[in-house]
Coordinates of C-alpha atoms in Angstrom, one line a residue:
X5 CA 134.3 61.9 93.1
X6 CA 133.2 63.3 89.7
X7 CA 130.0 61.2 89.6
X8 CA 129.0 62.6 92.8
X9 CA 129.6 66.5 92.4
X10 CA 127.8 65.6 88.5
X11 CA 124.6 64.1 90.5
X12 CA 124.7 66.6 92.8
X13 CA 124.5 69.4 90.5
X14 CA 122.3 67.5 88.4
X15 CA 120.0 67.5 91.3
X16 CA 120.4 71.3 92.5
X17 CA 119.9 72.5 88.9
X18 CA 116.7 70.6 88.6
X19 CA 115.6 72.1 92.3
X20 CA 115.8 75.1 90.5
X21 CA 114.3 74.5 87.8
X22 CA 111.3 73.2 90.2
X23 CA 110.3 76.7 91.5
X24 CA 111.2 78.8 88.4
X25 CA 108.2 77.4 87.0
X26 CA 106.1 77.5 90.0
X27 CA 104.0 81.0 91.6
X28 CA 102.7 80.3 95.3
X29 CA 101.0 83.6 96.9
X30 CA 98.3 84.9 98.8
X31 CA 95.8 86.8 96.6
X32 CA 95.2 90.7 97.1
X33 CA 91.7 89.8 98.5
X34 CA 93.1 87.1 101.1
X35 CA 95.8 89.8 102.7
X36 CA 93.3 92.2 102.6
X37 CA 90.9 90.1 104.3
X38 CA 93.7 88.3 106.5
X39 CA 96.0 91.3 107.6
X40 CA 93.7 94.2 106.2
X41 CA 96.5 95.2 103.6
X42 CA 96.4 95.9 99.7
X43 CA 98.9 93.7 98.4
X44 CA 100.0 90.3 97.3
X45 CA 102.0 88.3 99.6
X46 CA 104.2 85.9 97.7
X47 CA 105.7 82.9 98.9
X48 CA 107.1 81.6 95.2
X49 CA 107.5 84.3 92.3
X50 CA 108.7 83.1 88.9
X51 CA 112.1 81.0 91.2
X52 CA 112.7 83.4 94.3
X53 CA 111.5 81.6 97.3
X54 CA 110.7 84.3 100.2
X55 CA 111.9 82.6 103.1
X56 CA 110.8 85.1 105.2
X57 CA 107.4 84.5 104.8
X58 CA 107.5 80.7 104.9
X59 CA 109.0 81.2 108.2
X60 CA 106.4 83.9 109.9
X61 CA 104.0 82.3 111.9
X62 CA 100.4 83.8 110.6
X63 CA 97.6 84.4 113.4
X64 CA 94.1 83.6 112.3
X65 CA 91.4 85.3 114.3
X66 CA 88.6 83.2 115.2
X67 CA 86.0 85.0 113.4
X68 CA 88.2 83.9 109.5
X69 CA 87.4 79.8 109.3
X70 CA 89.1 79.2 105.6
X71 CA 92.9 80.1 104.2
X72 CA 92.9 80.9 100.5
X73 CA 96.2 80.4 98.2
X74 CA 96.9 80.7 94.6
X75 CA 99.0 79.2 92.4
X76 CA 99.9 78.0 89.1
X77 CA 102.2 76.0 87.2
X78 CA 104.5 77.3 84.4
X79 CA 106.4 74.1 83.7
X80 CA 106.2 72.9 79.9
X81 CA 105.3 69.4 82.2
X82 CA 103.2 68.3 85.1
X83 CA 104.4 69.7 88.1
X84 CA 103.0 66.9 90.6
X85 CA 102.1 68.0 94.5
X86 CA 101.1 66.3 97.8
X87 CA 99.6 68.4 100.6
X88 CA 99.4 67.5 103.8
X89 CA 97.4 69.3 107.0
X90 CA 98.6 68.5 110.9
X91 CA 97.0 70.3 113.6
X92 CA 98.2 70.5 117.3
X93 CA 95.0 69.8 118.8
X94 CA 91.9 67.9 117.3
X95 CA 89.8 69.3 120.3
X96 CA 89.8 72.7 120.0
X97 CA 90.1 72.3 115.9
X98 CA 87.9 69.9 113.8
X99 CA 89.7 68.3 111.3
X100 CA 91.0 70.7 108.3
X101 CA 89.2 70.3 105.2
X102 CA 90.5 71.1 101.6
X103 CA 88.6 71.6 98.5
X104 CA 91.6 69.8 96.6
X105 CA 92.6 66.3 96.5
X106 CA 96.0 65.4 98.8
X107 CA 97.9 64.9 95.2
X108 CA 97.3 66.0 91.9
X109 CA 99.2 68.4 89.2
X110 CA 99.8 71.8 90.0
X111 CA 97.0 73.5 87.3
X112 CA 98.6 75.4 84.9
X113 CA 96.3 78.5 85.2
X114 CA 95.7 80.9 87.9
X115 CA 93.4 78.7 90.6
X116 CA 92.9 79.2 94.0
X117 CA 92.2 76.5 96.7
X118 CA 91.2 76.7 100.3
X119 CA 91.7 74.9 103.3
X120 CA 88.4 74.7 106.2
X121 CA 89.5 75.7 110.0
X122 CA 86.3 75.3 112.0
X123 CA 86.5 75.4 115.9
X124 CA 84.8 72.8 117.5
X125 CA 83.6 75.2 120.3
X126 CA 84.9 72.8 123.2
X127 CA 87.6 75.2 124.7
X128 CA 89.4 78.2 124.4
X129 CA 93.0 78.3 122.6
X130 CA 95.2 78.6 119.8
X131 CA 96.0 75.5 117.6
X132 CA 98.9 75.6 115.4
X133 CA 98.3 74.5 111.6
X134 CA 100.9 73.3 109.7
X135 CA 100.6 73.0 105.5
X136 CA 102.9 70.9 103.9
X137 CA 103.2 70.8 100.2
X138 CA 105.7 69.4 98.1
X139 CA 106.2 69.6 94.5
X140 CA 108.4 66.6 92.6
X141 CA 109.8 67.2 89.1
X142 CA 111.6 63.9 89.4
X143 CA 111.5 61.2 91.7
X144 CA 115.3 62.0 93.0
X145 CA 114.3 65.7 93.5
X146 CA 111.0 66.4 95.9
X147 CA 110.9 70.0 97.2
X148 CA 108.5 71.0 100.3
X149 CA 106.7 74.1 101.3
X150 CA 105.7 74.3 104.8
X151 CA 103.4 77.2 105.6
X152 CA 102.6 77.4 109.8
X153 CA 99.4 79.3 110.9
X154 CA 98.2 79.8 114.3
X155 CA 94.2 79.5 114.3
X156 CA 92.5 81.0 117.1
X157 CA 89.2 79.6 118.6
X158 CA 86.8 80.3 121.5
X159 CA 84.8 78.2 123.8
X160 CA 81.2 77.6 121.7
X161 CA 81.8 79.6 119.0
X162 CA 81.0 77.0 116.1
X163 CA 81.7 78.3 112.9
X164 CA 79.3 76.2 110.8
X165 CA 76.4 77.9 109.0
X166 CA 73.2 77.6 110.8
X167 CA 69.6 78.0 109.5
X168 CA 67.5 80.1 111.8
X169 CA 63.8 78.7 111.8
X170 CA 61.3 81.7 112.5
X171 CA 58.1 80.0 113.6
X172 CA 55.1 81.5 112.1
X173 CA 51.8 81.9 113.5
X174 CA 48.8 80.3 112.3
X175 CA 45.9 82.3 111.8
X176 CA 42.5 81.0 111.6
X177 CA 41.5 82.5 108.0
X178 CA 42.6 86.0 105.9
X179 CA 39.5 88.0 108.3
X180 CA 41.6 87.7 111.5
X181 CA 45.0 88.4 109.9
X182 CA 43.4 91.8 108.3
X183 CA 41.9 92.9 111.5
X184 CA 44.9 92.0 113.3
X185 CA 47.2 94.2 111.2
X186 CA 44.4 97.1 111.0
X187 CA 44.7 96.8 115.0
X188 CA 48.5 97.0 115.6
X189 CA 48.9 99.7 112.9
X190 CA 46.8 101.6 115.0
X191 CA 48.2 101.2 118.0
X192 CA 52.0 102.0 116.5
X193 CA 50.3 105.4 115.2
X194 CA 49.3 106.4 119.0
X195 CA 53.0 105.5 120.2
X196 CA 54.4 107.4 117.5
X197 CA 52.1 110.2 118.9
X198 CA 52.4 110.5 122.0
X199 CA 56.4 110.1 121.8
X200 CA 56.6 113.2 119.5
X201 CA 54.4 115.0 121.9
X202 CA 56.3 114.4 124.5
X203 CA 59.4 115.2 123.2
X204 CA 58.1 118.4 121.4
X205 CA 56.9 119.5 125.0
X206 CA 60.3 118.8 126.6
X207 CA 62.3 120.2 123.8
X208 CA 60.2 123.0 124.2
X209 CA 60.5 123.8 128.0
X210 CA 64.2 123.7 127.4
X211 CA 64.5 126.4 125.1
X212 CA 62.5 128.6 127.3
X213 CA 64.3 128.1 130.2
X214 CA 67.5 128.4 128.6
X215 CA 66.1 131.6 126.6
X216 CA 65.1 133.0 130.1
X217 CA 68.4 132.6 131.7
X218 CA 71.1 133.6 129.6
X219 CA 69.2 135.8 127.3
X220 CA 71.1 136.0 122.9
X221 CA 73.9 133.5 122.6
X222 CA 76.2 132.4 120.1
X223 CA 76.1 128.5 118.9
X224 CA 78.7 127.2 118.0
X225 CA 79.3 123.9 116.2
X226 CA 80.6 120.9 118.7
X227 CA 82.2 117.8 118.4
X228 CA 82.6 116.4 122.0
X229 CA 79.6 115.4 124.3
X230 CA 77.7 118.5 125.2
X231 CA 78.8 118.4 128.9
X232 CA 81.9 118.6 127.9
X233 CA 84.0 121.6 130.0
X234 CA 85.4 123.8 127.9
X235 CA 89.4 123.4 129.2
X236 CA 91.7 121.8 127.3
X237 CA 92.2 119.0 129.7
X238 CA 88.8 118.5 131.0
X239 CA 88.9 115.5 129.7
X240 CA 91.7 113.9 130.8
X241 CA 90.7 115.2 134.4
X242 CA 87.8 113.1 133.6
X243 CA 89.9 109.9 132.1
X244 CA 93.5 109.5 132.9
X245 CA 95.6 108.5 130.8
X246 CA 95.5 104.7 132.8
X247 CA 92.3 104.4 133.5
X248 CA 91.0 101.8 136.0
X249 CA 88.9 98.9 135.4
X250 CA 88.7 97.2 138.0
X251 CA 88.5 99.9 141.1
X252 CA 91.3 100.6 143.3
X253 CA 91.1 101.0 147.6
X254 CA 93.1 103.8 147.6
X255 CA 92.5 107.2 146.5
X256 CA 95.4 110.0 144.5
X257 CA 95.4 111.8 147.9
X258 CA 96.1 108.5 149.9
X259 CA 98.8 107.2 147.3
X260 CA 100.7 111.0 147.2
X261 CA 100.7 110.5 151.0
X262 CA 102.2 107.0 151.2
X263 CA 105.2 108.0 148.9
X264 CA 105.8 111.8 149.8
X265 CA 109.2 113.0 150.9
X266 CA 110.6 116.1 152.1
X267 CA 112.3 118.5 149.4
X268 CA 115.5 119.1 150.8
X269 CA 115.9 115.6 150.2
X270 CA 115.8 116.3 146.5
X271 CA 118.3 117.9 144.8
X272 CA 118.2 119.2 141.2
X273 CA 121.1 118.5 138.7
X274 CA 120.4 119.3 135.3
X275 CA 117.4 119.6 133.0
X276 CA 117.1 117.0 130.7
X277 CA 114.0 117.9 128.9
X278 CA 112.0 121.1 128.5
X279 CA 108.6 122.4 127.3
X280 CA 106.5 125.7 127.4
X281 CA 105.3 124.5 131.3
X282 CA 106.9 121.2 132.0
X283 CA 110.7 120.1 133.4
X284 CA 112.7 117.0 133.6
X285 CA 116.1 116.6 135.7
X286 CA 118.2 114.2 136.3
X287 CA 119.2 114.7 139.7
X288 CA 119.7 112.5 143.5
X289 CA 117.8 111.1 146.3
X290 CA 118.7 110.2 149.4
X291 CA 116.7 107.6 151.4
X292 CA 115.8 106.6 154.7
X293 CA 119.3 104.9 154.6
X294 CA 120.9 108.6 153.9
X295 CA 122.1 106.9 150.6
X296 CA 121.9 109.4 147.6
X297 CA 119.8 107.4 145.0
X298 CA 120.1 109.4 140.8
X299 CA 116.8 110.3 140.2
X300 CA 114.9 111.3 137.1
X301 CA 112.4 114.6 138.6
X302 CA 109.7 115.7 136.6
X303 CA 108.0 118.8 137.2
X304 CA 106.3 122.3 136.1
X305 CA 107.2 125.5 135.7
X306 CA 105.6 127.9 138.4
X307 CA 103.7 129.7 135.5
X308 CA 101.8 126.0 135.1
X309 CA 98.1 126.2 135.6
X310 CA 96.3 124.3 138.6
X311 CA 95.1 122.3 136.0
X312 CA 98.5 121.0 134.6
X313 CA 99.6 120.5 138.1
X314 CA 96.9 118.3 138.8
X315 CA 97.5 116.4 135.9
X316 CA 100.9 116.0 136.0
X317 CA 100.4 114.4 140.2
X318 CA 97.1 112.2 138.3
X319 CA 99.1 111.1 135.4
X320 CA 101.9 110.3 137.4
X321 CA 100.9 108.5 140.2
X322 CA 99.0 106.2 137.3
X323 CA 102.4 104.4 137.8
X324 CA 102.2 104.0 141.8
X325 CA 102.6 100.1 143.0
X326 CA 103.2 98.8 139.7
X327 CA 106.5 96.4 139.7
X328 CA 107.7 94.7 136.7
X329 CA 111.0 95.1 134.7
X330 CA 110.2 96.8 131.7
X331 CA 107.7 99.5 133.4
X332 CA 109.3 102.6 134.7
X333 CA 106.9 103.3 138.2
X334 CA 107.0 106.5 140.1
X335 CA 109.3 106.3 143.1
X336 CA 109.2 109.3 145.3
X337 CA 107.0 112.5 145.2
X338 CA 107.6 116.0 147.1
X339 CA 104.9 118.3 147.5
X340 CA 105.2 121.5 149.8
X341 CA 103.5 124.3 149.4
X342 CA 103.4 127.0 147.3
X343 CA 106.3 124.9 144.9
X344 CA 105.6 123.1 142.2
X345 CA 105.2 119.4 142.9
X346 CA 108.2 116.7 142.1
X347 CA 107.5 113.6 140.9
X348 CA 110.8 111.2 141.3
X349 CA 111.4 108.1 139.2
X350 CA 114.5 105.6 139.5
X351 CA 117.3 106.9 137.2
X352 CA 119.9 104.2 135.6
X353 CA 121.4 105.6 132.6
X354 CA 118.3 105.9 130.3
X355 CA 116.9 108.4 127.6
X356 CA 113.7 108.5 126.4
X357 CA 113.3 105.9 123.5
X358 CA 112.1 108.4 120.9
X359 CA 114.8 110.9 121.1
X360 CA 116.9 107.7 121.3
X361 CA 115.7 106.9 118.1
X362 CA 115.8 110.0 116.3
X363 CA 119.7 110.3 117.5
X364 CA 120.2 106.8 115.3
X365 CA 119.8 108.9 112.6
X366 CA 122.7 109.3 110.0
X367 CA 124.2 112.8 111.4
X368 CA 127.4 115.4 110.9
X369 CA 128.5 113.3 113.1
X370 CA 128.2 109.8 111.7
X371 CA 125.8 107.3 113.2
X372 CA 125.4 107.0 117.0
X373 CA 123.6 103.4 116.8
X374 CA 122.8 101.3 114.0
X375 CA 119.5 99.2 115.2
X376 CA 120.1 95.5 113.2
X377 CA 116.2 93.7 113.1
X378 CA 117.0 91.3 115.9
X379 CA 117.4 94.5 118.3
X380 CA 114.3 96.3 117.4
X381 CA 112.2 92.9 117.7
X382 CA 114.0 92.5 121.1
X383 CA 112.6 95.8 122.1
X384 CA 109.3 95.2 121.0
X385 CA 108.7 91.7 122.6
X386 CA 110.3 93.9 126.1
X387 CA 107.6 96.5 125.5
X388 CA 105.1 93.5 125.0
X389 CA 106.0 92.0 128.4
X390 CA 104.5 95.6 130.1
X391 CA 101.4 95.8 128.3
X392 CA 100.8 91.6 129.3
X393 CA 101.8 92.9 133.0
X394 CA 99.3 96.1 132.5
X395 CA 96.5 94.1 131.0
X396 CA 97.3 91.2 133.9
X397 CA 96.6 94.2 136.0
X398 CA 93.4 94.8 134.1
X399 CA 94.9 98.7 133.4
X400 CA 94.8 100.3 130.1
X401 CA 97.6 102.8 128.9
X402 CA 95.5 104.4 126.3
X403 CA 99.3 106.6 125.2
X404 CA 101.6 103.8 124.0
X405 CA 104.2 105.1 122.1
X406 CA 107.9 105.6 121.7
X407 CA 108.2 109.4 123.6
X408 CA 106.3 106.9 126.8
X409 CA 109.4 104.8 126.9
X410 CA 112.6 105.1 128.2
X411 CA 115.9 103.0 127.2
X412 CA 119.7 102.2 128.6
X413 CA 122.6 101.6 127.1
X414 CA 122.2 98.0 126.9
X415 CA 118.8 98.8 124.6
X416 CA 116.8 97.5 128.1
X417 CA 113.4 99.1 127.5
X418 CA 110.9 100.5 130.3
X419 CA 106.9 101.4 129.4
X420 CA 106.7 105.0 131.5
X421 CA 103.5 107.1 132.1
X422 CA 102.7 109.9 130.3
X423 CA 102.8 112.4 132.2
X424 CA 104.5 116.1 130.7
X425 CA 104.2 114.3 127.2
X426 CA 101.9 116.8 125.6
X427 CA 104.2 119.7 126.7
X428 CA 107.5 118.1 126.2
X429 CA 106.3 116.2 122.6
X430 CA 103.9 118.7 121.1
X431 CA 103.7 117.7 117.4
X432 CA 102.8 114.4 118.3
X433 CA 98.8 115.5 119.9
X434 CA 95.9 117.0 118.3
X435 CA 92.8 119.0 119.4
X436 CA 90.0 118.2 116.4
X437 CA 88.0 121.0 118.0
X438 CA 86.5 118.7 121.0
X439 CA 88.9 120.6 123.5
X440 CA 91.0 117.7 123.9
X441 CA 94.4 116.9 123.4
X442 CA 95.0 113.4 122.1
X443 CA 97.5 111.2 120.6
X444 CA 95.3 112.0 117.3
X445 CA 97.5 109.3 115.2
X446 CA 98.3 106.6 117.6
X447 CA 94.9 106.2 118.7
X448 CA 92.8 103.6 117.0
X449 CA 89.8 103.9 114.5
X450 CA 87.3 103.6 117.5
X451 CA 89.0 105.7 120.5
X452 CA 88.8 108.5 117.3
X453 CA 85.4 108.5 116.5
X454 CA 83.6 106.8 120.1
X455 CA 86.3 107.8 122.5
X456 CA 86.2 104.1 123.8
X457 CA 89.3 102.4 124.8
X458 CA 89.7 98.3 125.6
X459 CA 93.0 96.4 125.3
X460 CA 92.3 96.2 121.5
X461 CA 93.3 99.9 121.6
X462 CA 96.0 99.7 123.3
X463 CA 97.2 97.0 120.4
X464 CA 96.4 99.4 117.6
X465 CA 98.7 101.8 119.0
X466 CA 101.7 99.3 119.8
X467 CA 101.4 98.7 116.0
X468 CA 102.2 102.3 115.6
X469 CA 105.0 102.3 118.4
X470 CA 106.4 99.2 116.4
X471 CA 106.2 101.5 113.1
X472 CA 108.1 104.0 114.7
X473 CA 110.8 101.3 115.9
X474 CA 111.5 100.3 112.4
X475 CA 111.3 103.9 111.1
X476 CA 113.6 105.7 113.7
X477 CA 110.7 107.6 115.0
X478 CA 109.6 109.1 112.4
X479 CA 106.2 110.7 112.5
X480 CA 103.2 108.7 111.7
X481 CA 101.0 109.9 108.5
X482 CA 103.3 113.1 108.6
X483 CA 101.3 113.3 105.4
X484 CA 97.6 113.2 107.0
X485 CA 96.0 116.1 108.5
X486 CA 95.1 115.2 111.9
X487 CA 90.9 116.2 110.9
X488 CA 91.1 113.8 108.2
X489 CA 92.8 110.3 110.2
X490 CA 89.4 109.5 110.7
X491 CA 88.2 109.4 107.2
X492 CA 91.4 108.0 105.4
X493 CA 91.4 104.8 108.1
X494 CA 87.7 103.9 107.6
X495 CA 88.9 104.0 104.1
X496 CA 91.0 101.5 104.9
X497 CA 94.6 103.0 104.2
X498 CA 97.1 102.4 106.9
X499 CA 101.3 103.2 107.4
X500 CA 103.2 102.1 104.6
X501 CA 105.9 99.6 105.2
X502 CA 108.8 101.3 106.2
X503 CA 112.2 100.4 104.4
X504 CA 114.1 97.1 105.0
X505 CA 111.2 96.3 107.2
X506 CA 111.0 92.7 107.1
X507 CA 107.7 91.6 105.5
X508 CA 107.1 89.3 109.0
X509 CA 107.2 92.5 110.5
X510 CA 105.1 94.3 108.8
X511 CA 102.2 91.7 109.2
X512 CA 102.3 91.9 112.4
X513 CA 101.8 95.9 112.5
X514 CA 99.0 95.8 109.9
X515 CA 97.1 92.8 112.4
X516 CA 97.4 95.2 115.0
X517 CA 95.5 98.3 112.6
X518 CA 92.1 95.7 111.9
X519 CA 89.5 97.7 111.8
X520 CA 87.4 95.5 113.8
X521 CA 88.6 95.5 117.9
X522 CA 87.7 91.6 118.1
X523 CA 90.1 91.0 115.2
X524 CA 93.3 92.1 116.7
X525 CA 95.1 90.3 118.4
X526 CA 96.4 89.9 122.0
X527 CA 99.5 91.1 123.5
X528 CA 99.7 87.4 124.2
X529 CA 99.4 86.1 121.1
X530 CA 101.7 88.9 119.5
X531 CA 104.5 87.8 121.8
X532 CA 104.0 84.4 120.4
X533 CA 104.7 85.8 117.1
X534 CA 106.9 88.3 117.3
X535 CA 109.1 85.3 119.5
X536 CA 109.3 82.7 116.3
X537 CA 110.3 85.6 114.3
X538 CA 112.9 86.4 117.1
X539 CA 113.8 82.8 116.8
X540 CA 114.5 83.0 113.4
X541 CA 116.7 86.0 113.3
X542 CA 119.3 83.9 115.9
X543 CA 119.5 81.1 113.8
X544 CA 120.9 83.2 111.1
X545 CA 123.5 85.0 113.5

């Protein structure tokens, strides 16, 4: 019995000794280049093995073909090593390459080795990557490192270099190739002319007629197209906050028609939320059945413009004839005249998720909800499920955030609309002097400066909404005046990571804030990640 707990111990205290002469990590250049981050990502430092990180699943986009790690050994003794590559698919992936041998010593200076993931170009998919190393400081005692990336490939994109071949023209002798060039320079120089002309001519006309009809203005210095109107929500007149892709058969008039019911119908309870113009109550319903149904109304004030009435009916209705369980769709909407419209959503004991949030703060009154990791990854892979539904539906959201969710008691989370959100949530939209008000720091790099929106953007901004998860909605770059975001994300800084975030976590934020749009990645794939990490957290409950 003695023997045994002696060999035992023997063998745990040399495990140990293994890794406390051993540094695994991912360099500062490979994080920046992998997750866009300035930092070094450590898998073994001086003895401390981060299981975290060994565990979290790491997307490569298909546009990265190598991994790059560095290590070195700090063993007074060769620290021997086997690695070993498997792949999930050899169709889709050619065969990984290494720039190492498969077993050697672990080099006892700072070195960094790579591994080759080319796609074949045959088919479309993601192929998981496993990396197995194992270090032995004694026959008895082998420890293994097993590091799992997904790689992501695209139907005939080959990622080997290619040499382009320009073919060049042969010319007779050095006469023809001087007349030739004397001829096309000439004929560039008459272009050139006539294009400045014309554009002189044009530019000119313009003036006078503008000259002519409004006689001495003012210029003043613009940001948004010039035919822009000058409102503050001409834009969104333009652009809804959902906007369509694909087009749809019926019209807002049509849709407000098919779900309008009479206002005595409708009664009023309590307000829930309130801003300078808008209203939210909770209060009943009763259907067709004569069944009173609680309802969630929102609505305006009657000092509300036209223009926020017609945004709060365009913005609402964004919603209409969507059904899936984590998105909140418009039920029921009253218009009569000369009353300010009602828009009526199902009510089930929920609050909005940001103010729900905010309320798990530490208070006078103690702590109303203390959010372990395993929830807030549980509401994030819920929120995922609406934006794979909204994408399915080829719709785009272009307002993901925390105030444009709603939660219950059972932490069951619903994507909503955005309607009344700029009223009710003020501090969280901008105008940078282009008369619109956006969601200035949950909008990605190129909705800022283009004002273009795919389902990349609407990934940038979950990464902010899963930010605001871990941080108890706290406001984004509270330091960062809105007319700078622009400038101090092309220079690459990004959210810090917030406190006891778990490192998985935070990689899966900073993939979401790559600067390129083709480098993010789906709300598929993040689903697949954010469900091993999910995975993970049970195991340890």
């Amino acid at each position: 019995m003695n023997q045994n707990f002696l060999s035992g111990f023997i063998i745990l205290l040399t495990s140990q000794l293994v890794f406390g002469y051993l540094n695994l990590y991912l360099s500062l250049a490979e994080v920046q280049r992998l997750l866009g981050l300035e930092a070094e990502l450590y898998y073994v430092r001086d003895g401390n093995i981060n299981n975290y990180a060994l565990n979290f699943v790491m997307p490569v986009p298909s546009s990265l073909n190598s991994l790059h790690f560095t290590w070195e050994s700090l063993a007074d003794r060769p620290l021997l090593y086997t690695i070993k590559v498997d792949t999930s698919d050899s169709q889709i992936l050619l065969p990984p390459q290494l720039n190492i041998t498969s077993r050697g010593s672990v080099p006892t200076t700072l070195q960094t080795f790579s591994l080759s993931l080319l796609c074949s170009g045959a088919a479309t998919g993601e192929v998981n990557v496993t990396i197995t190393i194992s270090v032995t400081i004694t026959p008895s005692n082998v420890t293994t490192l097993m590091f799992r990336r997904k790689k992501i490939c695209t139907k005939f994109e080959m990622q080997t270099n290619h040499v382009l071949v320009h073919t060049v023209p042969t010319y007779s002798n050095s006469t023809s190739i001087f007349y030739t060039a004397i001829v096309s320079a000439l004929i560039l120089i008459i272009i050139l002319a006539s294009v400045t002309a014309a554009y002189y001519v044009k530019n000119k006309k313009t003036r006078d007629t503008t000259s002519a009809s409004t006689g001495p203005t003012t210029t003043f210095l613009t940001t948004g197209p010039r035919n822009t109107v000058n409102t503050s929500y001409s834009s969104f007149r333009r652009m809804p906050s959902y906007s369509l892709i694909d087009e749809r058969s019926k019209d807002l008039q049509e849709r407000i028609t098919e779900l309008t019911v009479q206002r005595c119908r409708v009664r009023l309870s309590n307000v829930i939320m309130e801003g300078t113009f808008a209203r939210v109550y909770q209060g009943s319903y009763t259907n067709e059945e004569g069944v009173d149904e609680p309802v969630i109304v929102k609505t305006v004030t009657d000092h509300a413009s036209q223009i926020q009435i017609s945004l709060l009916l365009q913005e609402g209705m964004s919603m209409y004839s969507l059904n899936h369980k984590n998105i909140l769709s418009i039920l029921r909407v009253s218009i009569e005249d000369h009353t300010a419209p009602f828009l009526l959503y199902a009510y089930n004991n929920y609050s909005n998720l940001k103010i729900f949030l905010q309320k798990c703060k530490l208070s006078p009154e103690g702590v109303s909800h203390t959010l372990t990791t395993q929830e807030v990854v549980d509401m994030a892979l819920q929120i995922i499920q609406a934006m794979q539904y909204l994408h399915k539906k080829n719709l785009l959201h272009k307002d993901l955030a925390t105030r444009n969710c709603i939660v219950d008691d059972k932490l069951n989370v619903q994507v909503a609309d955005n309607a009344l959100s700029r009223d009710l949530f003020p501090s969280d939209y901008h105008c940078l002097g282009d008369n619109e008000n956006r969601p200035i720091k949950w909008m990605a790099i190129e909705s800022l400066v283009h004002k273009t929106f795919s389902f990349s953007s609407d990934v940038w901004s979950f990464g902010v909404l899963l930010w605001e998860l871990t941080t108890l909605a706290q406001q984004p770059y509270v330091e960062i005046d809105p007319f700078e975001i622009v400038a101090y994300l092309k220079d690459g800084y990004r959210l810090a990571q917030p406190i006891n975030c778990p490192d998985e976590l935070f990689a899966v934020m900073a993939y979401c804030w790559a600067m390129s749009a083709e480098e993010r990645p789906t709300f598929t794939q993040l689903h697949i990640c954010l469900q091993d990490f999910y995975t993970q957290l049970t195991r340890y409950v």
